[in-house]
């Protein structure tokens, strides 16, 4: 991330219209990108806004990519395959859905209730200091406003225990109940 200001400096000498996209105050990243970052694309902006509005009216929430939660369940299922708990013939998507259903519906637990692997305090401190430095350099007005640095620290500390942590798939799969669950998806036993 330290290279971002250097890249801006380097390309700023060659291009006069470089924009840095600040995600702090954005609700709809796609619309904001097409409508504000690329103002030379009014048709694209209109299309994206119409689609977004149409989906909102229909009550449809669109996911552009798999959710972070789904990615963690994919990691868990793939680790089960690597450990020999889940056989190759089992559809991975079905295994992911079944694991998520077990954790969230059957056990009434969240993804964050799994054992977690988080960044060390040294790495967290480094990343927070770097984030503050970059925010100040790239978005000085946003950073200088009342509460700017505090907002960065608050967001970072929330992320440090959620988004910057991953379920510890090895620890999860050491649990006999999770082992039996994945084995049951092979059609050999019932999931309990």
Tab-separated table of C-alpha atoms in Angstrom:
chain	number	residue	atom	x	y	z
A	1	UNK	CA	0.000	0.000	0.000
A	2	UNK	CA	2.978	2.315	0.493
A	3	UNK	CA	3.438	2.350	-3.265
A	4	UNK	CA	0.039	3.987	-3.927
A	5	UNK	CA	1.274	7.573	-3.395
A	6	UNK	CA	4.350	6.812	-5.501
A	7	UNK	CA	2.171	5.419	-8.284
A	8	UNK	CA	-0.014	8.513	-8.165
A	9	UNK	CA	3.053	10.708	-8.350
A	10	UNK	CA	4.532	8.700	-11.237
A	11	UNK	CA	1.337	8.520	-13.314
A	12	UNK	CA	0.337	12.043	-12.338
A	13	UNK	CA	3.264	13.281	-14.407
A	14	UNK	CA	1.865	11.492	-17.472
A	15	UNK	CA	-1.898	11.763	-16.955
A	16	UNK	CA	-3.851	14.750	-15.721
A	17	UNK	CA	-7.104	12.982	-14.868
A	18	UNK	CA	-6.169	10.385	-12.236
A	19	UNK	CA	-8.857	9.803	-9.621
A	20	UNK	CA	-8.631	7.880	-6.384
A	21	UNK	CA	-11.888	6.261	-5.377
A	22	UNK	CA	-12.716	6.850	-1.684
A	23	UNK	CA	-14.950	4.034	-0.431
A	24	UNK	CA	-15.626	5.571	2.992
A	25	UNK	CA	-18.868	7.340	2.186
A	26	UNK	CA	-20.131	5.125	-0.639
A	27	UNK	CA	-23.313	3.053	-0.372
A	28	UNK	CA	-23.389	1.664	-3.906
A	29	UNK	CA	-19.842	1.132	-5.152
A	30	UNK	CA	-20.805	0.224	-8.718
A	31	UNK	CA	-23.116	3.198	-9.288
A	32	UNK	CA	-20.712	5.577	-7.612
A	33	UNK	CA	-17.857	4.308	-9.751
A	34	UNK	CA	-19.693	4.681	-13.070
A	35	UNK	CA	-21.410	7.949	-12.173
A	36	UNK	CA	-18.682	9.809	-10.271
A	37	UNK	CA	-15.311	8.295	-11.106
A	38	UNK	CA	-16.046	7.952	-14.831
A	39	UNK	CA	-18.228	10.984	-15.563
A	40	UNK	CA	-17.529	10.541	-19.262
A	41	UNK	CA	-19.795	7.453	-19.194
A	42	UNK	CA	-23.300	8.866	-18.649
A	43	UNK	CA	-25.029	5.953	-20.422
A	44	UNK	CA	-23.252	3.386	-18.269
A	45	UNK	CA	-24.196	5.426	-15.207
A	46	UNK	CA	-27.867	5.494	-16.255
A	47	UNK	CA	-27.925	1.745	-16.977
A	48	UNK	CA	-26.347	0.860	-13.632
A	49	UNK	CA	-28.695	3.161	-11.718
A	50	UNK	CA	-31.779	1.792	-13.530
A	51	UNK	CA	-30.754	-1.804	-12.835
A	52	UNK	CA	-30.038	-1.007	-9.200
A	53	UNK	CA	-33.370	0.791	-8.782
A	54	UNK	CA	-35.267	-2.011	-10.543
A	55	UNK	CA	-33.674	-4.660	-8.321
A	56	UNK	CA	-34.366	-2.630	-5.173
A	57	UNK	CA	-38.055	-2.274	-6.135
A	58	UNK	CA	-38.243	-6.032	-6.658
A	59	UNK	CA	-36.533	-6.653	-3.320
A	60	UNK	CA	-33.595	-8.380	-4.976
A	61	UNK	CA	-30.207	-8.011	-3.349
A	62	UNK	CA	-27.500	-8.595	-5.920
A	63	UNK	CA	-24.179	-10.133	-4.979
A	64	UNK	CA	-21.480	-9.406	-7.506
A	65	UNK	CA	-19.120	-11.960	-5.967
A	66	UNK	CA	-19.461	-14.764	-3.449
A	67	UNK	CA	-19.759	-13.351	0.014
A	68	UNK	CA	-16.766	-13.492	2.299
A	69	UNK	CA	-18.713	-15.954	4.432
A	70	UNK	CA	-19.266	-18.248	1.465
A	71	UNK	CA	-15.558	-18.136	0.642
A	72	UNK	CA	-14.756	-19.321	4.174
A	73	UNK	CA	-17.170	-22.247	3.824
A	74	UNK	CA	-15.511	-23.077	0.488
A	75	UNK	CA	-12.139	-23.122	2.274
A	76	UNK	CA	-13.593	-25.437	4.926
A	77	UNK	CA	-14.997	-27.881	2.352
A	78	UNK	CA	-11.750	-27.902	0.346
A	79	UNK	CA	-9.768	-28.584	3.518
A	80	UNK	CA	-12.144	-31.489	4.248
A	81	UNK	CA	-11.314	-32.876	0.784
A	82	UNK	CA	-7.579	-32.460	1.423
A	83	UNK	CA	-7.895	-34.273	4.761
A	84	UNK	CA	-9.761	-37.138	3.083
A	85	UNK	CA	-13.010	-36.456	4.953
A	86	UNK	CA	-14.905	-35.429	1.837
A	87	UNK	CA	-14.524	-37.463	-1.332
A	88	UNK	CA	-13.849	-35.883	-4.719
A	89	UNK	CA	-17.167	-37.048	-6.199
A	90	UNK	CA	-19.170	-34.890	-3.756
A	91	UNK	CA	-20.343	-31.619	-5.334
A	92	UNK	CA	-18.345	-28.874	-3.613
A	93	UNK	CA	-21.151	-26.333	-3.847
A	94	UNK	CA	-23.560	-28.732	-2.131
A	95	UNK	CA	-20.977	-29.450	0.571
A	96	UNK	CA	-20.507	-25.704	1.123
A	97	UNK	CA	-24.259	-25.139	1.402
A	98	UNK	CA	-24.625	-28.105	3.770
A	99	UNK	CA	-21.773	-26.907	6.014
A	100	UNK	CA	-23.227	-23.417	6.154
A	101	UNK	CA	-26.698	-24.794	6.893
A	102	UNK	CA	-25.279	-26.957	9.699
A	103	UNK	CA	-23.390	-24.079	11.313
A	104	UNK	CA	-26.030	-21.378	10.932
A	105	UNK	CA	-29.342	-23.287	11.109
A	106	UNK	CA	-28.753	-26.554	12.915
A	107	UNK	CA	-26.202	-25.256	15.429
A	108	UNK	CA	-27.572	-21.677	15.405
A	109	UNK	CA	-24.028	-20.302	15.256
A	110	UNK	CA	-22.304	-17.701	13.112
A	111	UNK	CA	-19.143	-17.976	11.064
A	112	UNK	CA	-17.364	-15.964	13.753
A	113	UNK	CA	-18.172	-18.698	16.298
A	114	UNK	CA	-15.665	-20.998	14.610
A	115	UNK	CA	-12.101	-20.965	16.004
A	116	UNK	CA	-10.392	-17.984	14.336
A	117	UNK	CA	-6.948	-17.144	13.011
A	118	UNK	CA	-6.253	-13.416	13.269
A	119	UNK	CA	-3.318	-11.151	12.500
A	120	UNK	CA	-0.630	-10.716	15.142
A	121	UNK	CA	-0.657	-7.438	17.089
A	122	UNK	CA	2.590	-6.386	15.379
A	123	UNK	CA	1.006	-6.798	11.946
A	124	UNK	CA	-2.182	-5.055	13.087
A	125	UNK	CA	-0.201	-2.094	14.416
A	126	UNK	CA	1.805	-1.859	11.194
A	127	UNK	CA	-1.325	-1.996	9.017
A	128	UNK	CA	-3.175	0.569	11.132
A	129	UNK	CA	-0.276	3.038	11.001
A	130	UNK	CA	0.026	2.466	7.259
A	131	UNK	CA	-3.727	2.955	6.776
A	132	UNK	CA	-3.661	6.231	8.682
A	133	UNK	CA	-0.693	7.463	6.645
A	134	UNK	CA	-2.293	6.514	3.322
A	135	UNK	CA	-5.697	7.978	4.244
A	136	UNK	CA	-4.032	11.240	5.231
A	137	UNK	CA	-2.079	11.414	1.976
A	138	UNK	CA	-4.820	10.314	-0.408
A	139	UNK	CA	-7.874	11.875	1.252
A	140	UNK	CA	-6.575	14.786	3.343
A	141	UNK	CA	-9.987	16.517	3.538
A	142	UNK	CA	-11.708	13.369	4.752
A	143	UNK	CA	-8.891	12.611	7.191
A	144	UNK	CA	-8.789	16.186	8.560
A	145	UNK	CA	-12.504	16.377	9.285
A	146	UNK	CA	-13.561	15.958	12.932
A	147	UNK	CA	-13.300	12.299	13.845
A	148	UNK	CA	-11.445	11.323	10.652
A	149	UNK	CA	-8.549	9.498	12.292
A	150	UNK	CA	-10.829	8.088	14.988
A	151	UNK	CA	-13.145	6.679	12.291
A	152	UNK	CA	-10.179	4.986	10.613
A	153	UNK	CA	-9.069	3.464	13.914
A	154	UNK	CA	-12.599	2.333	14.767
A	155	UNK	CA	-13.126	0.732	11.347
A	156	UNK	CA	-9.738	-0.926	11.525
A	157	UNK	CA	-10.307	-2.352	15.019
A	158	UNK	CA	-13.692	-3.734	13.934
A	159	UNK	CA	-12.072	-5.307	10.877
A	160	UNK	CA	-9.179	-6.695	12.955
A	161	UNK	CA	-11.536	-9.064	14.766
A	162	UNK	CA	-13.812	-9.825	11.818
A	163	UNK	CA	-12.666	-9.215	8.243
A	164	UNK	CA	-8.968	-9.633	9.030
A	165	UNK	CA	-9.583	-13.018	10.680
A	166	UNK	CA	-10.300	-16.342	9.068
A	167	UNK	CA	-11.926	-19.442	10.445
A	168	UNK	CA	-9.186	-21.878	11.414
A	169	UNK	CA	-10.207	-24.742	9.122
A	170	UNK	CA	-7.625	-27.129	10.566
A	171	UNK	CA	-8.955	-26.591	14.090
A	172	UNK	CA	-12.562	-26.934	12.904
A	173	UNK	CA	-11.815	-30.205	11.162
A	174	UNK	CA	-10.149	-31.604	14.277
A	175	UNK	CA	-13.633	-31.583	15.847
A	176	UNK	CA	-15.059	-35.117	15.575
A	177	UNK	CA	-18.577	-33.828	14.907
A	178	UNK	CA	-17.378	-31.823	11.884
A	179	UNK	CA	-15.379	-34.839	10.710
A	180	UNK	CA	-18.484	-37.060	10.915
A	181	UNK	CA	-20.513	-34.353	9.169
A	182	UNK	CA	-18.213	-34.215	6.134
A	183	UNK	CA	-17.882	-37.997	6.011
A	184	UNK	CA	-21.700	-38.220	5.995
A	185	UNK	CA	-21.799	-36.139	2.815
A	186	UNK	CA	-20.003	-39.027	1.102
A	187	UNK	CA	-23.160	-41.075	1.714
A	188	UNK	CA	-21.550	-43.301	4.371
A	189	UNK	CA	-23.033	-42.024	7.650
A	190	UNK	CA	-25.701	-39.615	8.847
A	191	UNK	CA	-24.674	-36.074	9.758
A	192	UNK	CA	-24.916	-35.319	13.475
